[in-house]
Amino acid sequence: MTDFDIGKGKTIGIYAAVIGVVYLVLGVIEVFGGAGDVIPGDLFGGLALVVIAATFLYGIKDTFDGDHKGLSFIIGGFFLSAVFGILYLLLMGADGLMFLLGEVEEFSVLADFRPAIWMFILSLPLAYLAWGLTKDVTW
Amino acid sequence: MSEVLGEDPEVILAERRYDAIARIMESAVRKEEGKWTFTDMLDHVFLHRALGIPLFLVLLWAVFQFTFAFSEPFMVMVEVFFGWLGGLAAAGIANPQLASFVADGLCGGVGSVLVFVPPIFMLFLALAILEDSGYLSRAAFVMDRVMYKLGLHGRSFIPMISGFGCNIPAIMATRSIESEKDRMITILVNPLISCGARLPVYVLIGGALFGAAAGTAVFSMYVLGIALAILMALIFRKTLFKGKPAPFVLELPHYMVPTAKTAILHMWERGKLFLIRAGTIIFVVVVLLWFLSVYPWAATNGGEIIENSYVAGLGKAIQPIFAPFGWDWMTSVAIIFGFLAKEVVVATYAMLLGTGEEAVGDTLVSMGLFTPLTGYAFMAFVLIYVPCVATIGAIWRETNSWKWPVFTMVYLTVLAFVVSGLIIGIGRLLGYT
């Protein structure tokens, strides 16, 4: 007896696994010095991405098995993804403001568009799917 | 017993207590059938045995990134305003002593502290959002297991978190701890929790020395404070207050989306204390500092030659104490005046360096007052050494004895020297200057 439709669970599980693995790779790259402008080196920022990855990956097995606990980790992972995505969007705004105030000489949207922002955008459909599935959960 | 059970008996008792509560709840409370709440879902993740603490640390790091980086442009705006005001006063007041007082003392000194209103308010806003969302109680729950093992009571965590704002209400909040020993330990280690008044120092030094890693440097001070508080609690538990902490039962509220109005109100309630301090104790100390830095008027040539001032004499007299850390007489003065209020450390530099608020950090670097290593050790020293006068007063009121405030001052000063010395020593071994 599963808590929700196992077919939907598998789709969400695969999506979460992909998101989790990408977060993990990005986090490790950031921890070890980054790669160009797109993935800047940031020890603690990278560790934060690794923790988000762990949260997503923790829920995969249960989601595949149709256990509602798996969805908790996917929703929790998305929550963290949103916190960091919004944080870096705010920081991008702050950098733009610094440029307008003449405190910095250049402002590059590309350099400020940190992986946490695009990963947040990529995880939005996952959250939508997982949230939809929580409505079907029965004990 | 621990060996037989494979776990601390108190922890097992606490778990059994929760099991009993769950059984009673099951029989006495009827839930909407099959309903899986948002709170159930998030609790499953945020209270997780393995993920709970990393998630807490990650969220705390996000709070400090937000505090430091997002407030930067707003700090620039305040700097520009006080710079303009100081220039106006210097140009518009004919009497040179009065002009120096208004431009350097008031605009330079008080202004240099008020520049840090944005990060302090951002920090309080972020903490208010975490608190109003219901997460902070979860953090206390997650930390309870670790804290219990280290000799602290789970309920100590809330006063410790409140200490991020100000240590005084945090020390007063320990009244909720029933066990006298648990309460005493929480009071004694609370000054190690980094209050809002220390943030300006971290932002100034971190921003000047660590560039893009400034947010992480600031975050590390908060983590260092928590780690030291836990370490000292463990030591106090093993020596002064022997015994085990009382069991901890905590009711967790439902998660909620914080409203902007409540979060802003909470931010204002905590942040206004900083503004009040800026208008009272910091103002008085800044006036005293201005006096000591420009007099004797003739010898300093109206504050131009600070080396001849009274404050330079004081600083040079005490500087040998801090010489092993590579700190000069200005830093020695900043440490001494920081005892009155930690924000004064920043005002002291603004006054002694004779620069506008916007240039204090750059001047610290260009004058070679700090290297990243000595600057980091200084940040740690400011975190640990004697808390401000008001906190000492709060400890005295709450313990009803002078013995504990004096003990707190002594142990924190010794600890500050030890930790800063270790930072310098290990840093030098690693090849830093």
Coordinates of C-alpha atoms in Angstrom, one line a residue:
Chain A
M1 CA 0.0 0.0 0.0
T2 CA 1.6 3.3 -1.1
D3 CA 0.7 6.8 0.1
F4 CA 0.3 8.1 -3.5
D5 CA 0.4 7.1 -7.1
I6 CA 3.7 5.3 -7.6
G7 CA 4.0 6.3 -11.2
K8 CA 3.9 10.0 -10.3
G9 CA 6.2 9.3 -7.4
K10 CA 8.8 7.9 -9.8
T11 CA 8.6 10.9 -12.1
I12 CA 9.1 13.2 -9.2
G13 CA 11.9 11.0 -7.8
I14 CA 13.9 11.1 -11.0
Y15 CA 13.4 14.9 -11.3
A16 CA 14.5 15.3 -7.6
A17 CA 17.5 13.1 -8.2
V18 CA 18.6 15.2 -11.2
I19 CA 18.2 18.4 -9.2
G20 CA 20.0 16.9 -6.2
V21 CA 23.0 15.7 -8.3
V22 CA 23.3 19.1 -10.1
Y23 CA 23.2 20.9 -6.7
L24 CA 25.9 18.5 -5.4
V25 CA 28.2 19.0 -8.5
L26 CA 27.7 22.8 -8.3
G27 CA 28.4 22.8 -4.5
V28 CA 31.6 20.8 -4.9
I29 CA 32.8 23.0 -7.7
E30 CA 32.1 26.1 -5.6
V31 CA 33.9 24.6 -2.6
F32 CA 37.0 23.8 -4.7
G33 CA 37.4 27.3 -6.1
G34 CA 34.7 27.6 -8.8
A35 CA 34.8 27.6 -12.6
G36 CA 34.9 31.0 -14.3
D37 CA 32.3 33.7 -13.8
V38 CA 29.3 31.4 -14.0
I39 CA 30.2 29.3 -10.9
P40 CA 32.3 31.4 -8.6
G41 CA 34.3 29.9 -5.8
D42 CA 32.6 30.2 -2.4
L43 CA 33.4 27.7 0.4
F44 CA 30.3 28.2 2.6
G45 CA 28.0 29.0 -0.4
G46 CA 29.2 25.7 -1.9
L47 CA 28.6 23.8 1.4
A48 CA 25.1 25.3 1.5
L49 CA 24.5 23.8 -2.0
V50 CA 25.8 20.4 -0.8
V51 CA 23.3 20.5 2.1
I52 CA 20.4 21.4 -0.3
A53 CA 21.6 18.5 -2.5
A54 CA 21.6 16.1 0.5
T55 CA 18.0 17.2 1.4
F56 CA 16.7 16.4 -2.1
L57 CA 18.6 13.2 -2.4
Y58 CA 17.5 12.0 1.0
G59 CA 13.9 11.8 -0.2
I60 CA 14.4 9.9 -3.4
K61 CA 14.1 6.3 -2.2
D62 CA 10.9 7.0 -0.2
T63 CA 9.4 8.9 -3.2
F64 CA 10.1 5.9 -5.5
D65 CA 8.5 3.6 -2.9
G66 CA 5.4 5.8 -2.7
D67 CA 6.1 6.8 0.9
H68 CA 4.9 10.3 1.8
K69 CA 8.1 10.9 3.8
G70 CA 10.0 11.2 0.6
L71 CA 7.9 14.2 -0.5
S72 CA 8.8 16.0 2.8
F73 CA 12.4 16.1 1.7
I74 CA 11.6 17.3 -1.7
I75 CA 9.4 20.1 -0.3
G76 CA 12.1 20.8 2.3
G77 CA 14.8 20.9 -0.3
F78 CA 12.7 23.2 -2.4
F79 CA 12.2 25.5 0.6
L80 CA 16.0 25.8 1.0
S81 CA 16.4 26.2 -2.7
A82 CA 13.9 29.2 -2.5
V83 CA 15.7 30.7 0.4
F84 CA 19.1 30.7 -1.4
G85 CA 17.6 31.6 -4.8
I86 CA 15.9 34.7 -3.3
L87 CA 18.9 35.5 -1.2
Y88 CA 21.2 35.7 -4.3
L89 CA 18.5 37.6 -6.2
L90 CA 18.5 40.2 -3.4
L91 CA 22.3 40.3 -3.4
M92 CA 22.2 40.9 -7.2
G93 CA 19.8 43.8 -6.6
A94 CA 22.2 45.2 -3.9
D95 CA 25.1 45.0 -6.4
G96 CA 23.1 46.8 -9.0
L97 CA 22.4 49.5 -6.4
M98 CA 26.1 49.8 -5.5
F99 CA 26.7 50.3 -9.3
L100 CA 24.1 53.0 -9.5
L101 CA 25.6 54.7 -6.4
G102 CA 29.0 54.7 -8.2
E103 CA 30.6 52.5 -5.5
V104 CA 31.6 49.8 -8.0
E105 CA 32.9 50.3 -11.6
E106 CA 31.0 47.5 -13.3
F107 CA 27.9 45.4 -12.7
S108 CA 27.6 42.1 -14.6
V109 CA 24.2 40.4 -14.4
L110 CA 25.9 37.2 -15.7
A111 CA 28.4 37.1 -12.9
D112 CA 25.7 37.9 -10.3
F113 CA 23.3 35.3 -11.7
R114 CA 24.6 32.7 -9.3
P115 CA 23.9 28.9 -9.7
A116 CA 21.5 29.1 -6.7
I117 CA 19.2 31.4 -8.7
W118 CA 18.9 29.2 -11.7
M119 CA 18.7 26.1 -9.6
F120 CA 15.8 27.7 -7.7
I121 CA 14.0 28.4 -11.1
L122 CA 14.7 24.8 -12.3
S123 CA 13.3 23.4 -9.1
L124 CA 10.0 25.3 -9.3
P125 CA 8.3 22.7 -11.5
L126 CA 9.5 20.0 -9.1
A127 CA 7.9 21.8 -6.1
Y128 CA 4.7 22.2 -8.1
L129 CA 4.5 18.5 -8.9
A130 CA 5.5 17.4 -5.4
W131 CA 3.0 19.8 -3.8
G132 CA 0.3 18.5 -6.1
L133 CA 1.1 15.0 -5.0
T134 CA 0.8 15.8 -1.3
K135 CA -2.9 16.5 -1.8
D136 CA -3.3 12.7 -2.7
V137 CA -1.5 11.5 0.4
T138 CA -3.6 9.3 2.7
W139 CA -2.6 7.4 5.8
Chain B
M1 CA 23.6 2.5 32.7
S2 CA 24.6 4.4 29.7
E3 CA 26.7 1.5 28.6
V4 CA 23.9 -1.0 29.0
L5 CA 21.3 1.2 27.2
G6 CA 23.8 2.4 24.6
E7 CA 22.5 5.9 25.2
D8 CA 22.3 8.5 27.9
P9 CA 19.4 7.5 30.3
E10 CA 18.2 11.1 30.4
V11 CA 17.9 11.1 26.6
I12 CA 15.9 7.9 26.7
L13 CA 13.7 9.3 29.4
A14 CA 13.0 12.4 27.2
E15 CA 12.2 10.2 24.2
R16 CA 9.9 8.0 26.4
R17 CA 8.2 11.2 27.6
Y18 CA 7.6 12.3 24.0
D19 CA 6.2 8.9 23.2
A20 CA 3.8 9.1 26.1
I21 CA 2.7 12.5 25.0
A22 CA 2.2 11.2 21.5
R23 CA 0.1 8.3 22.8
I24 CA -2.1 10.6 24.9
M25 CA -2.5 13.0 22.0
E26 CA -3.5 10.1 19.8
S27 CA -6.3 9.0 22.2
A28 CA -7.4 12.5 23.2
V29 CA -7.1 14.6 20.1
R30 CA -9.0 13.8 16.9
K31 CA -7.2 15.0 13.8
E32 CA -8.9 15.5 10.4
E33 CA -8.6 12.1 8.9
G34 CA -5.7 11.5 6.5
K35 CA -4.7 15.1 6.6
W36 CA -1.0 15.6 6.2
T37 CA -0.1 19.1 7.3
F38 CA 2.5 21.4 6.0
T39 CA 4.0 21.5 9.5
D40 CA 4.3 17.7 9.6
M41 CA 6.0 17.8 6.2
L42 CA 8.6 20.4 7.1
D43 CA 9.2 19.0 10.6
H44 CA 10.1 15.7 9.1
V45 CA 13.0 17.5 7.4
F46 CA 14.0 20.3 9.8
L47 CA 13.9 18.0 12.9
H48 CA 15.8 15.2 11.1
R49 CA 18.5 13.6 13.2
A50 CA 21.2 13.9 10.5
L51 CA 20.1 16.9 8.5
G52 CA 18.7 19.1 11.3
I53 CA 21.9 20.7 12.4
P54 CA 23.5 21.2 8.9
L55 CA 20.2 22.8 7.9
F56 CA 20.3 25.1 10.9
L57 CA 23.9 26.2 10.1
V58 CA 23.0 26.7 6.4
L59 CA 20.1 28.9 7.3
L60 CA 22.2 30.9 9.8
W61 CA 24.8 31.4 7.1
A62 CA 22.1 32.7 4.8
V63 CA 21.0 35.2 7.5
F64 CA 24.5 36.6 7.7
Q65 CA 25.0 36.8 4.0
F66 CA 21.8 38.7 3.8
T67 CA 22.8 41.0 6.7
F68 CA 26.2 41.8 5.3
A69 CA 25.8 41.9 1.5
F70 CA 22.3 43.3 1.2
S71 CA 22.8 46.2 3.6
E72 CA 26.0 47.4 1.8
P73 CA 24.3 50.0 -0.5
F74 CA 22.2 51.3 2.3
M75 CA 25.3 51.8 4.4
V76 CA 26.9 53.8 1.6
M77 CA 23.8 56.0 1.6
V78 CA 24.1 56.7 5.3
E79 CA 27.9 57.3 4.9
V80 CA 27.3 59.8 2.1
F81 CA 24.7 61.6 4.2
F82 CA 27.0 62.0 7.3
G83 CA 30.0 62.9 5.1
W84 CA 27.9 65.7 3.5
L85 CA 26.7 66.8 7.0
G86 CA 30.2 66.8 8.4
G87 CA 31.5 68.8 5.4
L88 CA 28.7 71.3 5.8
A89 CA 29.5 71.8 9.6
A90 CA 33.2 72.1 9.0
A91 CA 32.6 74.8 6.3
G92 CA 29.8 76.6 8.0
I93 CA 31.0 77.0 11.7
A94 CA 33.6 79.7 12.2
N95 CA 34.9 78.6 15.7
P96 CA 37.5 75.9 14.9
Q97 CA 36.9 74.0 18.2
L98 CA 33.1 73.9 17.7
A99 CA 33.6 73.0 14.0
S100 CA 35.9 70.1 15.0
F101 CA 33.4 69.0 17.7
V102 CA 30.4 69.0 15.3
A103 CA 32.3 67.7 12.2
D104 CA 34.7 65.2 13.7
G105 CA 33.0 64.4 17.1
L106 CA 29.3 64.3 16.2
C107 CA 29.2 63.6 12.5
G108 CA 32.4 61.5 12.4
G109 CA 31.9 59.7 15.7
V110 CA 28.2 59.1 16.1
G111 CA 27.8 59.0 12.3
S112 CA 30.3 56.2 12.1
V113 CA 28.2 54.1 14.4
L114 CA 24.9 55.0 12.7
V115 CA 26.3 53.8 9.4
F116 CA 25.7 50.3 10.9
V117 CA 22.0 50.8 11.3
P118 CA 21.2 49.0 8.0
P119 CA 23.1 45.7 8.8
I120 CA 21.7 45.6 12.3
F121 CA 18.1 46.1 11.2
M122 CA 18.6 43.5 8.4
L123 CA 19.9 41.0 11.0
F124 CA 16.9 41.6 13.2
L125 CA 14.6 41.4 10.3
A126 CA 16.0 38.0 9.2
L127 CA 15.9 36.7 12.8
A128 CA 12.3 38.0 13.1
I129 CA 11.3 36.1 9.9
L130 CA 12.9 32.9 11.3
E131 CA 11.2 33.4 14.7
D132 CA 7.7 34.3 13.2
S133 CA 7.9 31.3 10.8
G134 CA 8.2 29.0 13.8
Y135 CA 11.7 27.8 12.8
L136 CA 13.6 29.1 15.8
S137 CA 11.7 26.8 18.2
R138 CA 12.7 23.9 15.9
A139 CA 16.3 25.1 16.0
A140 CA 16.1 24.9 19.9
F141 CA 14.7 21.4 19.6
V142 CA 17.4 20.3 17.1
M143 CA 20.2 21.7 19.2
D144 CA 18.8 20.2 22.5
R145 CA 20.4 16.8 21.9
V146 CA 23.8 18.3 21.3
M147 CA 23.4 20.9 24.1
Y148 CA 22.3 18.3 26.6
K149 CA 25.4 16.2 25.9
L150 CA 27.5 19.2 26.4
G151 CA 25.9 20.1 29.7
L152 CA 23.5 22.8 28.6
H153 CA 19.7 22.8 29.0
G154 CA 17.7 22.8 25.8
R155 CA 15.8 25.9 27.0
S156 CA 19.1 27.7 27.2
F157 CA 19.0 27.9 23.4
I158 CA 16.3 30.5 23.2
P159 CA 18.1 33.0 25.5
M160 CA 21.2 32.2 23.5
I161 CA 19.5 33.0 20.2
S162 CA 18.0 36.2 21.8
G163 CA 21.7 37.1 22.6
F164 CA 22.2 37.7 18.8
G165 CA 20.1 40.8 19.3
C166 CA 21.2 42.0 22.7
N167 CA 22.7 40.1 25.7
I168 CA 20.7 42.0 28.3
P169 CA 17.2 40.8 27.4
A170 CA 18.8 37.4 26.7
I171 CA 20.2 37.2 30.2
M172 CA 16.8 38.3 31.6
A173 CA 15.1 35.6 29.5
T174 CA 17.0 32.9 31.5
R175 CA 14.3 33.4 34.2
S176 CA 12.3 30.8 32.3
I177 CA 14.9 28.1 33.2
E178 CA 13.7 26.4 36.4
S179 CA 16.9 24.7 37.5
E180 CA 19.3 27.2 39.2
K181 CA 22.4 25.5 37.9
D182 CA 21.1 25.5 34.3
R183 CA 20.2 29.1 34.6
M184 CA 23.6 30.2 36.0
I185 CA 25.4 28.4 33.2
T186 CA 23.2 30.1 30.6
I187 CA 23.8 33.5 32.2
L188 CA 27.6 33.0 32.4
V189 CA 28.0 31.9 28.7
N190 CA 25.5 34.3 27.2
P191 CA 28.0 37.2 26.7
L192 CA 29.8 34.9 24.2
I193 CA 26.8 35.0 21.9
S194 CA 27.6 37.8 19.5
C195 CA 25.2 40.7 20.1
G196 CA 24.1 43.3 17.5
A197 CA 26.6 45.9 19.0
R198 CA 29.5 43.8 17.9
L199 CA 28.3 43.5 14.3
P200 CA 29.6 47.0 13.3
V201 CA 33.1 45.9 14.3
Y202 CA 32.9 42.7 12.3
V203 CA 31.4 44.5 9.3
L204 CA 34.1 47.2 9.5
I205 CA 37.1 44.9 9.9
G206 CA 35.7 42.1 7.8
G207 CA 34.7 44.4 5.0
A208 CA 38.1 46.1 5.0
L209 CA 40.2 42.9 5.1
F210 CA 38.3 40.0 3.6
G211 CA 36.6 41.5 0.5
A212 CA 34.1 39.0 -1.0
A213 CA 34.6 36.6 1.9
A214 CA 33.5 39.3 4.4
G215 CA 30.1 37.7 5.0
T216 CA 31.7 34.4 5.8
A217 CA 34.2 36.1 8.1
V218 CA 31.3 37.7 10.0
F219 CA 29.4 34.3 10.1
S220 CA 32.5 32.6 11.5
M221 CA 32.4 35.0 14.4
Y222 CA 28.9 34.0 15.3
V223 CA 29.8 30.3 15.0
L224 CA 32.9 30.9 17.1
G225 CA 30.7 32.5 19.8
I226 CA 28.3 29.6 19.8
A227 CA 31.2 27.1 19.9
L228 CA 32.9 28.9 22.8
A229 CA 29.6 29.2 24.7
I230 CA 29.1 25.5 24.4
L231 CA 32.7 24.7 25.4
M232 CA 32.5 27.0 28.5
A233 CA 29.1 25.5 29.5
L234 CA 30.7 22.1 29.4
I235 CA 33.6 23.3 31.6
F236 CA 31.2 25.0 34.1
R237 CA 29.0 21.9 34.2
K238 CA 32.1 19.7 35.0
T239 CA 33.4 22.2 37.6
L240 CA 31.2 24.9 39.2
F241 CA 27.8 23.5 38.6
K242 CA 28.1 19.7 38.7
G243 CA 25.1 17.6 37.8
K244 CA 22.9 16.9 34.8
P245 CA 20.6 19.4 33.0
A246 CA 16.9 19.1 33.7
P247 CA 14.9 17.3 31.0
F248 CA 13.5 19.6 28.3
V249 CA 10.0 19.4 26.8
L250 CA 9.1 22.0 24.2
E251 CA 5.9 22.7 22.5
L252 CA 6.5 23.4 18.8
P253 CA 4.2 26.0 17.1
H254 CA 2.8 25.5 13.6
Y255 CA 4.9 26.9 10.7
M256 CA 3.4 30.1 9.5
V257 CA 4.2 32.5 6.7
P258 CA 5.5 35.6 8.6
T259 CA 3.6 38.8 7.9
A260 CA 5.6 41.8 6.8
K261 CA 3.9 43.9 9.6
T262 CA 4.9 41.6 12.4
A263 CA 8.4 41.0 11.1
I264 CA 9.0 44.8 10.8
L265 CA 7.6 45.4 14.2
H266 CA 9.9 42.8 15.8
M267 CA 12.8 44.3 13.9
W268 CA 12.0 47.7 15.1
E269 CA 11.5 46.6 18.7
R270 CA 15.1 45.2 18.8
G271 CA 16.7 47.7 16.5
K272 CA 15.5 50.7 18.4
L273 CA 17.7 49.7 21.3
F274 CA 20.7 50.3 19.1
L275 CA 19.3 53.8 18.1
I276 CA 18.7 54.6 21.8
R277 CA 22.3 53.6 22.7
A278 CA 23.6 55.7 19.8
G279 CA 21.8 58.7 21.2
T280 CA 22.8 58.1 24.8
I281 CA 25.9 56.1 25.9
I282 CA 27.6 56.2 22.5
F283 CA 27.0 59.9 22.2
V284 CA 28.6 60.6 25.6
V285 CA 31.5 58.3 25.0
V286 CA 32.1 59.8 21.6
V287 CA 32.2 63.3 23.1
L288 CA 34.7 62.1 25.7
L289 CA 36.8 60.5 22.9
W290 CA 36.7 63.6 20.8
F291 CA 37.9 65.7 23.8
L292 CA 40.7 63.3 24.5
S293 CA 41.8 63.1 20.8
V294 CA 41.9 66.9 20.1
Y295 CA 43.3 68.2 23.5
P296 CA 45.7 69.7 24.4
W297 CA 44.4 71.8 21.6
A298 CA 47.7 73.6 20.9
A299 CA 49.8 70.5 21.1
T300 CA 47.6 68.6 18.7
N301 CA 47.3 71.7 16.4
G302 CA 43.5 71.5 16.7
G303 CA 43.3 67.7 16.4
E304 CA 45.7 67.5 13.5
I305 CA 48.6 65.8 15.3
I306 CA 46.8 63.0 17.2
E307 CA 50.1 61.6 18.4
N308 CA 50.2 64.5 20.9
S309 CA 46.7 64.0 22.3
Y310 CA 45.7 62.7 25.7
V311 CA 44.2 59.6 24.1
A312 CA 47.5 58.8 22.3
G313 CA 49.2 58.9 25.7
L314 CA 46.6 56.5 27.2
G315 CA 46.8 54.2 24.2
K316 CA 50.6 54.1 24.2
A317 CA 50.6 53.3 27.9
I318 CA 48.5 50.2 27.5
Q319 CA 49.7 49.2 24.0
P320 CA 52.4 46.8 25.3
I321 CA 49.6 44.5 26.6
F322 CA 48.4 44.0 23.0
A323 CA 51.7 44.2 21.2
P324 CA 52.1 40.4 20.9
F325 CA 48.9 40.4 18.7
G326 CA 50.4 43.1 16.4
W327 CA 47.8 45.7 17.5
D328 CA 48.9 49.3 17.8
W329 CA 47.9 52.0 20.3
M330 CA 44.7 53.0 18.5
T331 CA 43.4 49.4 18.7
S332 CA 44.3 49.4 22.4
V333 CA 42.2 52.5 22.9
A334 CA 39.4 51.0 20.9
I335 CA 39.4 47.9 23.1
I336 CA 39.3 50.0 26.3
F337 CA 36.5 52.2 25.2
G338 CA 34.6 49.2 23.7
F339 CA 34.0 48.1 27.3
L340 CA 31.4 50.9 27.6
A341 CA 29.6 49.8 24.4
K342 CA 31.0 47.6 21.7
E343 CA 29.9 50.0 18.9
V344 CA 32.3 52.6 20.3
V345 CA 35.2 50.5 18.8
V346 CA 34.1 51.7 15.4
A347 CA 33.6 55.3 16.5
T348 CA 37.0 55.3 18.1
Y349 CA 38.7 54.4 14.8
A350 CA 36.7 57.0 12.9
M351 CA 37.8 59.6 15.5
L352 CA 41.4 58.6 15.7
L353 CA 42.0 58.1 12.0
G354 CA 40.3 61.4 11.3
T355 CA 38.6 60.1 8.2
G356 CA 35.0 60.2 7.0
E357 CA 32.8 57.1 7.8
E358 CA 33.2 55.9 4.2
A359 CA 37.0 55.7 4.5
V360 CA 37.6 54.1 7.9
G361 CA 37.9 50.6 6.6
D362 CA 40.2 51.6 3.7
T363 CA 42.4 53.7 6.0
L364 CA 42.7 50.8 8.5
V365 CA 44.2 48.8 5.6
S366 CA 46.3 51.5 4.0
M367 CA 47.9 52.5 7.4
G368 CA 48.7 48.8 7.9
L369 CA 46.9 48.7 11.2
F370 CA 45.7 45.1 10.5
T371 CA 46.6 42.2 8.3
P372 CA 43.9 39.7 7.7
L373 CA 45.4 37.5 10.5
T374 CA 45.6 40.3 13.1
G375 CA 42.3 41.7 12.0
Y376 CA 40.6 38.3 12.4
A377 CA 42.2 37.9 15.9
F378 CA 40.9 41.4 16.8
M379 CA 37.4 40.4 15.7
A380 CA 37.6 37.4 17.9
F381 CA 38.9 39.5 20.8
V382 CA 36.0 41.9 20.5
L383 CA 33.6 39.0 20.4
I384 CA 34.9 37.4 23.6
Y385 CA 36.4 40.1 25.9
V386 CA 34.5 41.8 28.7
P387 CA 30.8 42.4 27.7
C388 CA 29.5 46.0 27.8
V389 CA 28.8 47.7 31.1
A390 CA 25.0 47.3 30.7
T391 CA 25.4 43.5 30.3
I392 CA 27.6 43.3 33.4
G393 CA 24.8 45.2 35.2
A394 CA 22.2 42.7 34.0
I395 CA 24.4 39.8 35.3
W396 CA 24.6 41.5 38.6
R397 CA 20.8 42.0 38.8
E398 CA 20.0 38.5 37.7
T399 CA 22.5 36.7 40.0
N400 CA 22.0 39.2 42.9
S401 CA 25.7 39.1 43.5
W402 CA 28.9 41.0 42.4
K403 CA 30.8 37.7 42.5
W404 CA 29.4 36.5 39.1
P405 CA 29.8 39.7 37.1
V406 CA 33.4 39.9 38.3
F407 CA 33.9 36.2 37.5
T408 CA 32.4 36.8 34.0
M409 CA 34.7 39.7 33.3
V410 CA 37.8 37.8 34.4
Y411 CA 37.1 34.5 32.6
L412 CA 36.1 36.3 29.4
T413 CA 39.2 38.4 29.3
V414 CA 41.4 35.4 29.9
L415 CA 39.5 33.5 27.2
A416 CA 39.8 36.5 24.7
F417 CA 43.6 36.5 25.2
V418 CA 43.8 32.7 24.8
V419 CA 41.7 32.5 21.6
S420 CA 43.2 35.6 19.9
G421 CA 46.6 34.3 20.8
L422 CA 45.8 30.9 19.3
I423 CA 44.5 32.5 16.1
I424 CA 47.7 34.5 15.8
G425 CA 49.9 31.6 16.7
I426 CA 48.2 29.0 14.4
G427 CA 48.0 31.6 11.6
R428 CA 51.7 32.3 11.8
L429 CA 52.5 28.6 11.8
L430 CA 50.4 28.4 8.6
G431 CA 52.5 31.1 7.1
Y432 CA 50.2 34.2 7.5
T433 CA 51.7 37.4 8.7

